[in-house]
Amino acid sequence: MSRSDIYPLFFLFLLLSFRTVLAQNPVFACDVDGNPSLANFAFCNRSLDIDSRVKDLVGRLTLQEKVGFLGNKAVAVTRLGIPSYEWWSEALHGVSYVGPGTHFSSLVPGATSFPQVILTAASFNTTLFTAIGKVVSTEARAMYNVGLAGLTFWSPNVNIFRDPRWGRGQETPGEDPLLSSKYGSSYVKGLQEADEPDKLKVGACCKHYTAYDVDNWKGIQRYTFNAIVTKQDLGDTFNPPFKSCVTDGNVASVMCSYNQVNGKPTCADSDLLAGTIRGDWKLNGYIVSDCDSVDVLYNSQHYTKTPEDAAAITIKSVNMHDCNQFTTGLDLDCGTFLPQHSQAAVQAGKLAETDVDRAIGNNFATQIRLGFFDGNPSKLPYGGLGPSDVCTKDNQELAREAARQGIVLLKNSNDALPLNPSKLGSLAVIGPNINVTKTMIGNYEGTPCKYTTPLQGLIQAASNSKITAVQGCSDVSCSANGFQLNPAKQAAAQADVTILIVGADQSIEREGFDRTDLNLPGQQTVLVQEVTKAAKGLVILVIMSGGPFDITFAKNDDKISSILWVGYPGEAGGAAIADVLYGKFNPSGRLPVTWYPQSFADKVPMTDMRMRPDSSTGYPGRTYRFYTGDVVYSFGDGLSYTNFKHKLINAPKLVSVPLEEGHECYKKSCSSIDVTESLCQNLAFDVHMRVENSGAMVGGHTIFLFYTPPNVHNSPKKHLLGFEKVKLEPKAARNVVFSVDFCRDMSLVDEMGNKKVALGSHVLHVGDLKHFLTVGV
C-alpha cells in the first residue's frame, strides 16, 4: 500500500473517531448545568413563552451571525452556548442516513426500515400511518440523545403520483388527494405529537410544494422545468395534501420545490408561500427550500440578475391576500446560498435586517418547540430514550405488519392462493428480485435492523418443501448478457409451484431518473412468459416496484394463476410476502395508483400537467378521477382470500343548502354556489354502512366511499370521499359510519380555483352499491 493510499484511510479514521466522540459527548444548547452563566439568557429560560425567547435570542445576534442561521448547517455561536445544528435529516419510512444530520455507528448500527411509502399507503390504514410515525420519532429521539441525529426530519413526501413514469412516485402515498392528505397528516402526527402542548417530539416537513413530479424525463430536468398548471388543478389535486399537512397535521415545516409553476420558482412565489401557506393555512413553523433551490433559481433558471436579488426575493414576502401583513417567504435554505448572499443583500438595501429576523425567528421558534434550547435532554421528555429503544422486537414486527397490510393481490384464479406449505412438495423461485436486500427498502433509506429476503421468507415458511432458486436475470435490467433462461425453465418444469419475483429497483426508478415506458425492464417479460410456458404447476407472479407496469400479458395468461404487487416492502419484506402467499395473512391492500397500458406512455408526454381530459385533442387526462382511457388495473383494486358484502343502512336523499334571503339562485336555476362560511353551517351528514365477512377466513377490508358530482366545472368523474379499514372474523359483521362535511368533502373547485357547491344529483358509491343524493336550495 502506497503513502497516497494510507493518508485517505488515516483521515477517514480520524473523521470516524471524531464522530464517535461527538456521539458519546454531544453538545446541547442552553446546558445550564454544564455552564451556569447561560441561565442569564432569557432564550434559555423554559418558563418564558416562545415569542419572548425568540425575541431575546435574535436581539443578541449580529447580522453576520444571523445569516449563518439561514442555511441547513446552522452556525455555532459559542459566546451564547449555541452549538452548530444540522437541520437536514430524513425519515421517509424510517430514520435515514440520507442527509448530513443523521448517521449510524456502532452505538446505533441501524434503525427500523418500514416499507416504502407507496406500499404503506396501499394499506389505507390511517392508524398504521400514525403508528409508524410514532416508532420513527421514538428511534429518532433515541439517536438524538446520543448525538447521532437531529430533531428536524424532512419527511413526508406528499406530492401527487400523477404520472406512472415518475421515479419518485415510490416515495408518495399515490395519486389520490384524499389518501395523500390522510397519509401526510397521520404520519406527521405520529412524528410530531408530544405530551406537552405546542411542543414537538420531532419536526416533520411536507414536501415538495408544489406540482412537482418531473425529475428527469427524456432530458427535461426538475431544476428548470416550468409546470404549467391551472388554478383548478392546483386547487383540487396538487395542493390539498399540503393543506392537510398544515391544517390537520400542524406540520412544523413545508418544503418548496425546484420547479417553476406557471413561470415562477415556487421558492420565490409570494402567493404560494406567504399568501397560501402562511396566510390561508396559518403554518406554525418554517418554510425550507429543496436543497440548493435558491442557487438553482439564480444560476440555472436565471430568474434574478444578481445573487442578492435571489436572496431578497426568496426571504422577504408580502401576503398578497393582506398587503398590510408582512411575513417571510423562505426561512431556511437547504444549501449555502442564503448564508453567503443575504448579508450583502441587506447592505445593498434589497433586504431588510428585519426580514432576516423574521426568517430565523421562525426557525428558532421551531427549535424551542423541539426543546433544542432547553439544555441536556436527559432531564427532559424523551431524555430516557437511547440505543435500546431502536430496532426493538415490537418495532420490527410493525415493519412486517405494515408490509403485509400493503401487499395487493391483483389476480387469484381458482383460488390458487393461499398455498398450503404442508402439501407443497417442490417450489421454484425465479427472478432477479428473489433474494434482494437493499432493493426492498427503496430510496431515502437507512441501515435496517436486519433483512429477510423473499427467498429467505419462503424457505422459513416452507421448510419441508424442496426449493430451487434461479435468478434468470443477473439483475433487474435483465439484459442479454445476464439473461439465463434455460435454468429457469428447467426449474419451473420440475416444480409443483413456480413463484416469479420480478420488477424494478433504484436503477429503474429513482430521484433524478424517470422511466420512459411502462414495460417490465429488459427481458423480464420474456422470462415470465417462457417460464410460464415451461412450468409444470401453478405460476404465481410477484411484482416488486414503486411505480406500475403494463402486465396485461400476465393478467390475460390463464397459466399465471395469481399476481401480487408488493411495492418495496421494507426490511421484513420477505417474511411478509411469505405470510401472504402461505395464508398466514389475508391480503387486504388496494392499489393507490392506476396501472396504465404502455399506449399511455407512447402518447402522453410526462410534462403535460393537465389533470382533466381534452376530447378535442384526444388527451385522456390523469388518475382515476379524470382518466378516460383503458387501464391494466384501477385505483382501489385488490382481492382477498375471503369475501365481503356491503349494505347501505342510512344516508340522506336530499341536502338543502341554506341561502340568505334574496339570493339570486332562488329566482333562477344555478348549477353551483360559492362556498361561504355561513352557507356551510350544518351541512354535514352521516352515511351508515354495514360490512360483513361472508367467507371462511379472517381478513382486513377497506370500505371506499366514492362520489360522482354533477357534470359542472369539469368535475371529477369519481372522487374518494372517505375510506375505513376494518378487520372481521369469518361471518362477522360491523357497522361503519362515514361523517361527511359537505363543503369540505363534496365541494368542487371551479376553473378559477374557487370552491363551489354543485347543485343537482350526486351519486355515492360503495362497491357495487349506488345511492342518489339531491342537493338543492
GROMACS .gro file of C-alpha atoms in nm, residues 255 442 724:
model
    3
  255MET     CA    1  -4.050   2.248   0.166
  442GLY     CA    2  -3.631   0.172  -0.176
  724GLU     CA    3  -6.224   0.295   0.653
   0.00000   0.00000   0.00000
